[in-house]
Coordinates of C-alpha atoms in Angstrom, one line a residue:
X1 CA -48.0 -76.8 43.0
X2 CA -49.7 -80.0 44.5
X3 CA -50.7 -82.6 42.3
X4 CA -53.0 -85.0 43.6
X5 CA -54.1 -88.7 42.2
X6 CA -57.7 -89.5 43.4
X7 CA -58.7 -93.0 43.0
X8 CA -62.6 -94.1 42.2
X9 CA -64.7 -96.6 40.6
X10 CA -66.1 -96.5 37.5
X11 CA -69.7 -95.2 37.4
X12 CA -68.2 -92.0 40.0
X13 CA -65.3 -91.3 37.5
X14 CA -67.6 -88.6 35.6
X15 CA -69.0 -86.9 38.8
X16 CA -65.4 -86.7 40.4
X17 CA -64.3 -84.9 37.4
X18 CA -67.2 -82.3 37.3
X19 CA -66.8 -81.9 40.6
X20 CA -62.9 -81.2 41.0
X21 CA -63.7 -79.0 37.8
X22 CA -65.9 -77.0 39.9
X23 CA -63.2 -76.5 42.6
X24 CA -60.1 -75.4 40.4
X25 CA -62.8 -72.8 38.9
X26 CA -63.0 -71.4 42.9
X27 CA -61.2 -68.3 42.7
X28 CA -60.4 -68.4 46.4
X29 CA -59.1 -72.2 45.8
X30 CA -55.4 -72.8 46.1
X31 CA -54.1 -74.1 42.7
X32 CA -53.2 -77.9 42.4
X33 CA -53.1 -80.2 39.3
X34 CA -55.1 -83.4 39.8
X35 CA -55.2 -87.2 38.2
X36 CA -58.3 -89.5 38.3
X37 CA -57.7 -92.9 38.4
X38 CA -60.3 -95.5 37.6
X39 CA -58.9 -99.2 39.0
X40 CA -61.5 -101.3 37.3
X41 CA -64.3 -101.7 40.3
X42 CA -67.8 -100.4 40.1
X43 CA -68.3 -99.6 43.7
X44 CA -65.4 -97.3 44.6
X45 CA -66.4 -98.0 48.1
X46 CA -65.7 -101.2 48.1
X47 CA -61.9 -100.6 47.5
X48 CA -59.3 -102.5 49.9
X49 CA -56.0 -101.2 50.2
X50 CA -54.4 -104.5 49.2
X51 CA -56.6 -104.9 45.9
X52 CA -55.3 -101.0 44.9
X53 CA -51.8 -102.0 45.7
X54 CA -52.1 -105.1 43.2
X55 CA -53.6 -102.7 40.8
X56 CA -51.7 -99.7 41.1
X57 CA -48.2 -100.9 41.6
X58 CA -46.7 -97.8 41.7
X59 CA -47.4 -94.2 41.3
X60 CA -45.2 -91.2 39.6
X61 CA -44.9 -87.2 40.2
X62 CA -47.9 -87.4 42.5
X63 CA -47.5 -85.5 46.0
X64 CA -50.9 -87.1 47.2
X65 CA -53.3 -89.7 46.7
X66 CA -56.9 -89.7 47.8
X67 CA -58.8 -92.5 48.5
X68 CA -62.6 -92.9 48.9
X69 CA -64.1 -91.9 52.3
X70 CA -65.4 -95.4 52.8
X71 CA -62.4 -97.5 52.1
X72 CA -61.7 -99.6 54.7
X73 CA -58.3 -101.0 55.8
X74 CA -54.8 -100.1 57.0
X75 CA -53.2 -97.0 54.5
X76 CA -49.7 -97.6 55.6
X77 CA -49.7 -100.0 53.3
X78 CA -49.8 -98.1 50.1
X79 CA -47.9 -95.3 51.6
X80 CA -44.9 -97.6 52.3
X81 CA -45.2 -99.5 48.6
X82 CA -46.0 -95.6 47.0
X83 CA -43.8 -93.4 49.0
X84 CA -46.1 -90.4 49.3
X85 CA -48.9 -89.9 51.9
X86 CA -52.3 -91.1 51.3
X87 CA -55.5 -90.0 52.9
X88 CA -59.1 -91.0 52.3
X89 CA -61.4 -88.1 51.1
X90 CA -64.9 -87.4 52.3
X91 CA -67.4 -90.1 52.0
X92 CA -69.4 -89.1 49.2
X93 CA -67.7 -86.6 46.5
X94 CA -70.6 -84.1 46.6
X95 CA -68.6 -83.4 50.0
X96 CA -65.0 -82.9 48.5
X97 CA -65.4 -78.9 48.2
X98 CA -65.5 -79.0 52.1
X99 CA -62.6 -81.3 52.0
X100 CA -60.8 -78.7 50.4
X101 CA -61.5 -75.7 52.7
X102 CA -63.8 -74.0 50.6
X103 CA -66.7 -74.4 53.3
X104 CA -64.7 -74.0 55.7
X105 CA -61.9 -75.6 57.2
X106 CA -61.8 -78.4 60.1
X107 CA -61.9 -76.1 63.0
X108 CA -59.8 -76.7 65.9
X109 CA -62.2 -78.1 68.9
X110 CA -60.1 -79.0 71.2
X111 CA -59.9 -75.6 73.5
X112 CA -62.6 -74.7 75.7
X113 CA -63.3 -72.4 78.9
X114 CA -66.0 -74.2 80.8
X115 CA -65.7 -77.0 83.4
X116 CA -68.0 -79.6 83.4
X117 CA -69.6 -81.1 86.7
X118 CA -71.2 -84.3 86.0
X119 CA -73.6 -85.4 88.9
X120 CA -73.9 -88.6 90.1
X121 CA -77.5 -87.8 91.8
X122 CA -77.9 -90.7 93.0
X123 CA -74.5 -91.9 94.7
X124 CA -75.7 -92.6 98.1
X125 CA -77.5 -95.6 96.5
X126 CA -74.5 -96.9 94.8
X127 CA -71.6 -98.9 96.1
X128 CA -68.2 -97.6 95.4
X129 CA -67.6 -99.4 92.5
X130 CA -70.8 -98.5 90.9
X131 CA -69.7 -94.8 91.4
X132 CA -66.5 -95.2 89.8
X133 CA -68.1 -97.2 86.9
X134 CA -70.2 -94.1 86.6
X135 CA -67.4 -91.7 86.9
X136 CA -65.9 -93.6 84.3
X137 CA -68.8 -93.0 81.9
X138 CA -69.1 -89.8 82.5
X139 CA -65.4 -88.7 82.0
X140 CA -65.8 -90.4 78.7
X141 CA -68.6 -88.5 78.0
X142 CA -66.6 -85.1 78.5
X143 CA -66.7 -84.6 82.4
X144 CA -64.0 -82.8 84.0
X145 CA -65.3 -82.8 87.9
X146 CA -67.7 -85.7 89.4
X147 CA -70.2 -84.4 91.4
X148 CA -71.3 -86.9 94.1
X149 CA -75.1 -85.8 95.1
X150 CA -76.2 -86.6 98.5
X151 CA -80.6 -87.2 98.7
X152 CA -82.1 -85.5 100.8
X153 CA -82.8 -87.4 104.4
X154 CA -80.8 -90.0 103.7
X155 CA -77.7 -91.3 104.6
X156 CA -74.5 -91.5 102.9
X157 CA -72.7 -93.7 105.0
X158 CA -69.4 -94.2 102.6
X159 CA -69.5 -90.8 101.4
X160 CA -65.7 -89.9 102.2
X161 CA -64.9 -93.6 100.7
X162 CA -66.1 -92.8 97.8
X163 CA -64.5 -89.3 97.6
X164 CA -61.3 -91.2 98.4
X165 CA -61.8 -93.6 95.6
X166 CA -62.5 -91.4 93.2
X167 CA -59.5 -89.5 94.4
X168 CA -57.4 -92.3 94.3
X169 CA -58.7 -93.2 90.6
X170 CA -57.8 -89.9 89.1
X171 CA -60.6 -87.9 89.0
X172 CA -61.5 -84.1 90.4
X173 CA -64.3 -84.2 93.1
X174 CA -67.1 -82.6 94.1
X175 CA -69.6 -83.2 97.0
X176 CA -73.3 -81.4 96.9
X177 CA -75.0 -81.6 99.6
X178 CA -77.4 -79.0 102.0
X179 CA -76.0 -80.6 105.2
X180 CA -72.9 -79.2 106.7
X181 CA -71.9 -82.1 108.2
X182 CA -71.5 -83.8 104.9
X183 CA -69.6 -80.9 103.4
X184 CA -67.7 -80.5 105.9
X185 CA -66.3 -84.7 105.9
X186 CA -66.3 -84.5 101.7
X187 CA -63.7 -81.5 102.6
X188 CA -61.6 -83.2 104.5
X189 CA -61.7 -86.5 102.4
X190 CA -60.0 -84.5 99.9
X191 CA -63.1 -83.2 97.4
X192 CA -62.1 -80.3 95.2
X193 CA -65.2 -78.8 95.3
X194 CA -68.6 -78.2 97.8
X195 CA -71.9 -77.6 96.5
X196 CA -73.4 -75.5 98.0
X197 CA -72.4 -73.2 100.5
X198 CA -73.9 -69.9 101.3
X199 CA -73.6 -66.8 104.0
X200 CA -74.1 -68.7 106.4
X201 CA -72.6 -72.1 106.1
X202 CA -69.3 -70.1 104.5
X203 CA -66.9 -71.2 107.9
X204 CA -66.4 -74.2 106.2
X205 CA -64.3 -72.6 103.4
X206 CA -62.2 -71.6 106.1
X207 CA -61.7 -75.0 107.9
X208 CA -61.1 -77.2 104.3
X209 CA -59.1 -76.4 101.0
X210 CA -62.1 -77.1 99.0
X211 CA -63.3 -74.6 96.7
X212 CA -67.1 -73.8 97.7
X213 CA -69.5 -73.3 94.7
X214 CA -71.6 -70.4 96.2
X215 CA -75.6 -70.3 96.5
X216 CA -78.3 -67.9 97.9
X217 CA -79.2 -69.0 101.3
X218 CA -83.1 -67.5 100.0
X219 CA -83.9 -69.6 96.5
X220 CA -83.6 -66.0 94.2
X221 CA -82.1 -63.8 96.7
X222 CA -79.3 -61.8 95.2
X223 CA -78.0 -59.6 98.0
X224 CA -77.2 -63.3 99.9
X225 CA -75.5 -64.6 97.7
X226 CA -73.5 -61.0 97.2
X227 CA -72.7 -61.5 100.7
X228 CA -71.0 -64.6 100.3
X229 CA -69.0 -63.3 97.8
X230 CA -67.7 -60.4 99.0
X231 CA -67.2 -62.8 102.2
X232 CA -64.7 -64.6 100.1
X233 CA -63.5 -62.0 97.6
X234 CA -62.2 -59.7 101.3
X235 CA -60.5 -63.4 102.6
X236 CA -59.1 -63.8 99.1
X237 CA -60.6 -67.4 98.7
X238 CA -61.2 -68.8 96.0
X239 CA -65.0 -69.8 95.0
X240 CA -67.5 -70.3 92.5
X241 CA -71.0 -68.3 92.7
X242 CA -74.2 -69.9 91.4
X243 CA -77.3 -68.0 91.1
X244 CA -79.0 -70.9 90.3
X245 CA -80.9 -71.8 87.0
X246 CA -84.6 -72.0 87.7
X247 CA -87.1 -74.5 85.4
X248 CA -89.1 -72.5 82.7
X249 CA -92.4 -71.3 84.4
X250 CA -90.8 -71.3 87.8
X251 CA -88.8 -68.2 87.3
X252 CA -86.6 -69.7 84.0
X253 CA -86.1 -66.1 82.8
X254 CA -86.0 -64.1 85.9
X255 CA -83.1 -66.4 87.0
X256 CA -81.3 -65.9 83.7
X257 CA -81.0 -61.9 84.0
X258 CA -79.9 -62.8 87.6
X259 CA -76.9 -64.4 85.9
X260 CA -76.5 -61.2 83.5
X261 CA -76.7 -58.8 86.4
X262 CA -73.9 -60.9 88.5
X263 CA -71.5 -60.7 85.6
X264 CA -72.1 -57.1 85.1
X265 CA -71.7 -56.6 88.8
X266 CA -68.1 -59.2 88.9
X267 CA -66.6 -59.4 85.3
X268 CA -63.8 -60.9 86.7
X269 CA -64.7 -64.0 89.0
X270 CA -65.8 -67.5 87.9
X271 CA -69.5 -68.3 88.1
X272 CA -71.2 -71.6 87.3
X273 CA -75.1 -72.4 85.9
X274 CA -76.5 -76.1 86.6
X275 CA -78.3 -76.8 83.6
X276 CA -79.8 -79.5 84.5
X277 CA -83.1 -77.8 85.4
X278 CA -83.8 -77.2 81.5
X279 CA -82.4 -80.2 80.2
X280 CA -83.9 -82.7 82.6
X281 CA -87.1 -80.8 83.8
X282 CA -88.1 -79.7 79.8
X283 CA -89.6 -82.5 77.7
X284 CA -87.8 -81.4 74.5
X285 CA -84.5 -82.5 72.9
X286 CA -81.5 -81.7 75.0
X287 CA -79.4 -81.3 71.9
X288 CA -81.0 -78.0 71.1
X289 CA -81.4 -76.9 75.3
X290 CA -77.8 -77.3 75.4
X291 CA -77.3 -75.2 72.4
X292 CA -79.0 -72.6 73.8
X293 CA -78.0 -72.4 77.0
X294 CA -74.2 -72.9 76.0
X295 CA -74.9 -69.8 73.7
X296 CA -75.5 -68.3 76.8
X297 CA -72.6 -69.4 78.7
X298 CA -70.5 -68.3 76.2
X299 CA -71.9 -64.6 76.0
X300 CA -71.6 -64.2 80.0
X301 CA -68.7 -66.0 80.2
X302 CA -69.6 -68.6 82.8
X303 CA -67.0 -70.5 83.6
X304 CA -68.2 -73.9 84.9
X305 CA -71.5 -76.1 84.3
X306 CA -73.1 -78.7 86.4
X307 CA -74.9 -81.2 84.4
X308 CA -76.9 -84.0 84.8
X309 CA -77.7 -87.8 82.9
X310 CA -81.0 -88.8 85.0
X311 CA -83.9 -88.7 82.7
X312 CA -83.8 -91.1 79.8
X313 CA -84.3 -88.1 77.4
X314 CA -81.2 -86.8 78.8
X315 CA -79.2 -89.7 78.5
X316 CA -76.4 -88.0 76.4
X317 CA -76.3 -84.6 78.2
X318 CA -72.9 -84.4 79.6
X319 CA -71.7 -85.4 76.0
X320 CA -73.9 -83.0 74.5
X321 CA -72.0 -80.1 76.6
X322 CA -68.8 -81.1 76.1
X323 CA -69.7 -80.5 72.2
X324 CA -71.3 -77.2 73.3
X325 CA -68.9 -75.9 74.9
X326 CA -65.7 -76.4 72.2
X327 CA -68.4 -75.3 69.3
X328 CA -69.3 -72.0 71.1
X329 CA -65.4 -71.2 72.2
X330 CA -64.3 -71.5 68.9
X331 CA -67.1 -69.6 67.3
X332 CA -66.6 -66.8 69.8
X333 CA -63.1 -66.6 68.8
X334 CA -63.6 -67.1 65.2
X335 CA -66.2 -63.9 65.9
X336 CA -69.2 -66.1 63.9
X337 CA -72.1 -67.8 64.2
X338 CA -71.5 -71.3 65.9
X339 CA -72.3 -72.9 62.3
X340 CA -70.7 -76.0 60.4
X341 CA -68.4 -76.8 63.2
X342 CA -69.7 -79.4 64.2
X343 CA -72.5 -82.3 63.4
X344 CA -72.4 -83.1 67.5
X345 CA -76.1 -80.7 68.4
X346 CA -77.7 -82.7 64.9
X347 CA -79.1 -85.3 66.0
X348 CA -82.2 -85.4 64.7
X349 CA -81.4 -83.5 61.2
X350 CA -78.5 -82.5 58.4
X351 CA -77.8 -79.9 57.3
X352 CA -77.3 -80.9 54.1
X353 CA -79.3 -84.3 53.8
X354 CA -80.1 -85.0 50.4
X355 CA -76.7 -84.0 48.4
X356 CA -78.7 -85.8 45.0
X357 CA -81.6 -84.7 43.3
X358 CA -83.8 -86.7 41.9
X359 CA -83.2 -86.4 38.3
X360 CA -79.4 -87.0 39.4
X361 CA -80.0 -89.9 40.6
X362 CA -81.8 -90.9 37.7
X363 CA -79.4 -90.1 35.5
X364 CA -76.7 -92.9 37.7
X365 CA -79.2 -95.4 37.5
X366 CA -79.2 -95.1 33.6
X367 CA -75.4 -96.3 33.9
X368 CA -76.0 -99.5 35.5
X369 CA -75.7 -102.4 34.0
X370 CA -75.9 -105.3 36.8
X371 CA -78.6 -106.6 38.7
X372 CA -77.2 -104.9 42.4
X373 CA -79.5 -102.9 44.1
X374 CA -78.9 -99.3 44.7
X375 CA -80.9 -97.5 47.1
X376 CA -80.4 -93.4 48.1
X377 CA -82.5 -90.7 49.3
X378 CA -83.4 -87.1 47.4
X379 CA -85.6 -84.5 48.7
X380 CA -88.7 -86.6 46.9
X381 CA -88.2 -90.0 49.1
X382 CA -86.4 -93.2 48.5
X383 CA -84.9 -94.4 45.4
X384 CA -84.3 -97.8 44.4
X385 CA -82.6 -98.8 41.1
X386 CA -81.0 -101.4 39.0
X387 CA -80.3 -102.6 35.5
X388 CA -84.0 -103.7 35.8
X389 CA -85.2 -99.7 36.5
X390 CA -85.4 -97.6 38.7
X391 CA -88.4 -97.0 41.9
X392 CA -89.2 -94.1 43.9
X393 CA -91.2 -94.0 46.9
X394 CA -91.6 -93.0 50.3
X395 CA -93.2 -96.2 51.8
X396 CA -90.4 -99.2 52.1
X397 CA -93.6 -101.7 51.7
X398 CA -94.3 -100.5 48.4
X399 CA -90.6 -101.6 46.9
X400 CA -91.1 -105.1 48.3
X401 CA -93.3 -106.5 44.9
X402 CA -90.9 -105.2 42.4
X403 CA -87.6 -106.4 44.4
X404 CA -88.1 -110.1 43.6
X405 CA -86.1 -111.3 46.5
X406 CA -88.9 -113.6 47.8
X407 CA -86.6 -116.4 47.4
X408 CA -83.5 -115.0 49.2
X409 CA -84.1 -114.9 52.6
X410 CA -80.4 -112.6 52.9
X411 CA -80.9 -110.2 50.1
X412 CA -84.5 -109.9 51.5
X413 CA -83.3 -109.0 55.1
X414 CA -80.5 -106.4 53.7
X415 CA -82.6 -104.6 51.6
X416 CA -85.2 -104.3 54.5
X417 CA -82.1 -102.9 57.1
X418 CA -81.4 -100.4 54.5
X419 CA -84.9 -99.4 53.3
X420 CA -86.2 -98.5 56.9
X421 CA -82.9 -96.3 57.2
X422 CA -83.8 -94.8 54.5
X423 CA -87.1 -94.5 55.3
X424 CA -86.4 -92.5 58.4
X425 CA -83.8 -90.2 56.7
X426 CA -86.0 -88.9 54.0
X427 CA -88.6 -88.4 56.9
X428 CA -86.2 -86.5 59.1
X429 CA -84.1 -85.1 56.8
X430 CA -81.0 -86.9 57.6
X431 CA -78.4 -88.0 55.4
X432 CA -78.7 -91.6 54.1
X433 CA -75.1 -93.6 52.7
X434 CA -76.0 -97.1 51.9
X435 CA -74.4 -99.6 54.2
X436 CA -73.8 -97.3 56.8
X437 CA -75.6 -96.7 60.2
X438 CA -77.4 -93.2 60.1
X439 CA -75.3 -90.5 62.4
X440 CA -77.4 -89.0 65.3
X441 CA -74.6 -86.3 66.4
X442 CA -73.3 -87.7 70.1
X443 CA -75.5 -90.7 69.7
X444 CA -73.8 -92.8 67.0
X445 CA -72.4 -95.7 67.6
X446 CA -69.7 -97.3 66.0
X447 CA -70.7 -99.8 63.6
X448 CA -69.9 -103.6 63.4
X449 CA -68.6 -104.1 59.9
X450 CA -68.5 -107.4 60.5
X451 CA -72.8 -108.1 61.5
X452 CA -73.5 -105.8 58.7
X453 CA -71.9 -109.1 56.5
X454 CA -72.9 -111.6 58.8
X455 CA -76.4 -113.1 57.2
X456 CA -74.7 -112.9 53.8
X457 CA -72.5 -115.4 54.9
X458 CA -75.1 -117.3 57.0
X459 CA -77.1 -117.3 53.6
X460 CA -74.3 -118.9 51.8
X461 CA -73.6 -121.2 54.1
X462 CA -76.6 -122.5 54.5
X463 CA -76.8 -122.4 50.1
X464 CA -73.5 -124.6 49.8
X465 CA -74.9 -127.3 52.7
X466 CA -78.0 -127.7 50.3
X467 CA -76.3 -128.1 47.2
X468 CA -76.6 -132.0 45.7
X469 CA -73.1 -133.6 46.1
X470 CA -72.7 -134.2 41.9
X471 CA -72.8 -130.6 42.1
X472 CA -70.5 -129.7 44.9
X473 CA -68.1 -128.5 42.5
X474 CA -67.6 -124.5 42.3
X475 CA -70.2 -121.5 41.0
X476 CA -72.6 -123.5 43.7
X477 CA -73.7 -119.9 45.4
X478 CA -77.1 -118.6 44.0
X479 CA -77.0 -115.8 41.3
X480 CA -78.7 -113.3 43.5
X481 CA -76.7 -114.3 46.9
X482 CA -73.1 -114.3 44.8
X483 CA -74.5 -110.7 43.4
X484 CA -75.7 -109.6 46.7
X485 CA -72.1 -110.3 48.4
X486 CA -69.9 -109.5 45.5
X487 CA -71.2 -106.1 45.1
X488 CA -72.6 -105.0 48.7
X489 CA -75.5 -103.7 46.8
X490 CA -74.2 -100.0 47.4
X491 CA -74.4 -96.8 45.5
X492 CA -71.7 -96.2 42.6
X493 CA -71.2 -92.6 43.6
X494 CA -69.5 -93.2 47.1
X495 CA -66.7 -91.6 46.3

């Protein structure tokens, strides 16, 4: 049986207890044995590896230790100084059931069964290296083929340069274009793909080793783009048919049972969907299109998707259908809904924002004893507590007369960053951890630990230059600014 050393600060000691409690009782729970550890800090978050491994010089009969979600630093480490692995735990303990499978384990996300086209509409504008920048992007974002799109009456003078290039730089090609001429030089450049051919522009199939991506040569006409397949299918050549995705209001559904009668009709050959018609042409989310439409995908099994990053709103699409894609592959294997696998499609809302109620978080701010502020968010707004009492509200403005931070221009600033993010998370039902950026699926950035400091050390700075020189000795840092850095101001119960 495992046993397990979990390490927290003081004021989350009680909740960790009730809440590993509450796992052993899970019938379907695996049996370990368990130690909590308190180390002497209030804020388990603000834990270091090297302040645990002065406190905790060694550990005994333990065959894991877990640490806070949001301790920072290098684990090796304590591992090397311990001798048995360590891992950091979820980032607030309300989460640890999920840590230990009981919600679900960490699904497996990396298989998928759709290609990704990402389109670079407007290449003949760009000069190589723009395209390659943007082929850079895009690959990051989850593209496996770069589309290069060629406008409509107008030239694309270094359109098999930049096929070249690309080729040259690693990546898989594609050329879309309605003139035969340029398909027909993107072929023999070296592009994997051609967008689009159709019954009648087929011979170029035949005179390049490019795999065409077949259209109708009517917009809608099914018996055309038939034709070109069975054109290929008889020549054994292989190709990708595309009945095309129309924009909602222009024949939106019609087009999607166009895609359901061709995989009735050919179950067995590879068929893409540009979806780029919904996501860019539909002033909604694209998070949720996606969703849909991937839903889709998966249930025809449509092999390939061309996507595109023009519109602002859209700025995140081809990262939004890489998610997709692994989300709905898995869930169709796993035979379930495509639920809690991932947080990519949640940009906007949690699904489980507020993980405190408000009496529970009343019932933590009774425990504290220092000036610090706290601030979290339950289902009935902002909350905002210290030794001094404890605020609720769903305006930030009304905190600011019972803060008295008038006179600390740093502490002041903070608590504004962190009130407005809290703000918007009890608006949009988001999940809110103190000190750290709120998550907006795809979205998020990575944050800069070392800004979110940055004023407090301006502040003192700036303290110490002002102090008198017969008092230029040591405890020169005001109370509030030494309290505001010493203790982060964040929440006890980050576990």
């Amino acid at each position: 049986m495992n046993r397990l050393l979990f390490l927290t600060g003081k004021l989350a000691e009680h909740s960790l207890h009730q809440v590993l409690q509450a796992i052993q009782a899970d019938s379907k729970q695996s049996p370990f044995e368990y130690e909590v550890k308190q180390i002497g800090v209030s804020v388990a978050a603000l834990m270091t590896p090297p302040l645990i491994a002065r406190r905790l010089p060694k550990v005994e009969n333990i065959d894991k230790v877990i640490l806070p979600g949001l301790c920072q630093g290098d684990l090796g480490l304590l591992e090397s100084q311990w001798g048995v692995p360590v891992e950091r735990g979820p980032k607030d303990l309300k989460d640890l059931p999920q840590y230990f499978g009981q919600q679900g384990k960490v699904p497996d996300l990396s298989q998928h069964s759709v290609l990704i086209f990402a389109e670079i509409v407007d290449a003949p504008d760009l000069t190589v290296e723009q395209i390659i920048a943007k082929a850079q992007h895009f690959k990051q974002q989850g593209a496996d083929v770069i589309d290069l799109g060629c406008l409509p009456g107008k030239a694309f003078a270094h359109m098999t340069e930049s096929v070249r290039a690309l080729k040259s730089a690693g990546f898989q090609v594609s050329v879309d274009s309605m003139r035969e001429d340029d398909l027909l030089a993107a072929g023999k450049a070296g592009a994997d793909y051609l967008l689009s051919l159709h019954e009648n522009s087929l011979w170029i199939a035949e005179e390049v080793a490019s795999t065409p991506v077949l259209i109708p040569a009517k917009p809608g006409s099914m018996p055309s783009l038939q034709r070109a397949i069975e054109h290929c299918l008889k020549r054994e050549l292989a190709f990708i048919a595309d009945p095309i995705l129309d924009p909602i209001h222009f024949g939106f559904t019609e087009s999607i049972v166009r895609y359901h009668k061709l995989r009735k009709k050919y179950p067995d050959i590879a068929i893409m969907m540009g979806v780029g018609n919904l996501t860019e042409l539909t002033d909604a989310d694209t998070t949720g299109i996606n969703a849909m439409l991937f839903g889709m995908i998966s249930e025809l099994n449509i092999n390939a998707v061309l996507a595109t990053s023009v519109s602002a709103h859209a700025c995140e699409a081809v990262a939004e259908a890489d998610i997709a894609r692994r989300v709905m592959y898995r869930a169709k294997q796993d035979k379930r809904l495509p639920r809690g696998y991932d947080a990519g499609l949640l940009g906007l809302h949690d699904r489980k924002p507020f993980p405190y109620s408000a009496a529970e978080i009343a019932e933590m701010a009774r425990q504290i004893k220092d000036p610090s502020f706290r601030i979290m968010v339950s289902e009935a707004g902002v909350h905002v507590y210290n030794r001094d009492g404890l605020q609720q509200a769903t305006d930030p403005y009304v905190f600011y007369p019972e803060l008295q931070v008038q006179d600390d221009a740093s502490h002041a600033f903070y608590l504004g960053v962190e009130l407005a993010r809290a703000q918007i998370a009890w608006q949009l039902k988001k999940r809110y951890v103190q000190d750290e950026m709120l998550e907006w699926g795809v979205a998020s950035v990575a944050q800069n630990k070392q800004a979110k400091v940055a004023h407090r050390e301006a502040s003192i700075k700036e303290r110490q230059e002002t102090v008198k020189p017969d008092q230029a000795s040591g405890a020169t840092v005001h109370a509030s600014a030494k309290e505001h850095v010493g203790n982060s101001t964040s929440p006890e119960n980050k576990e």
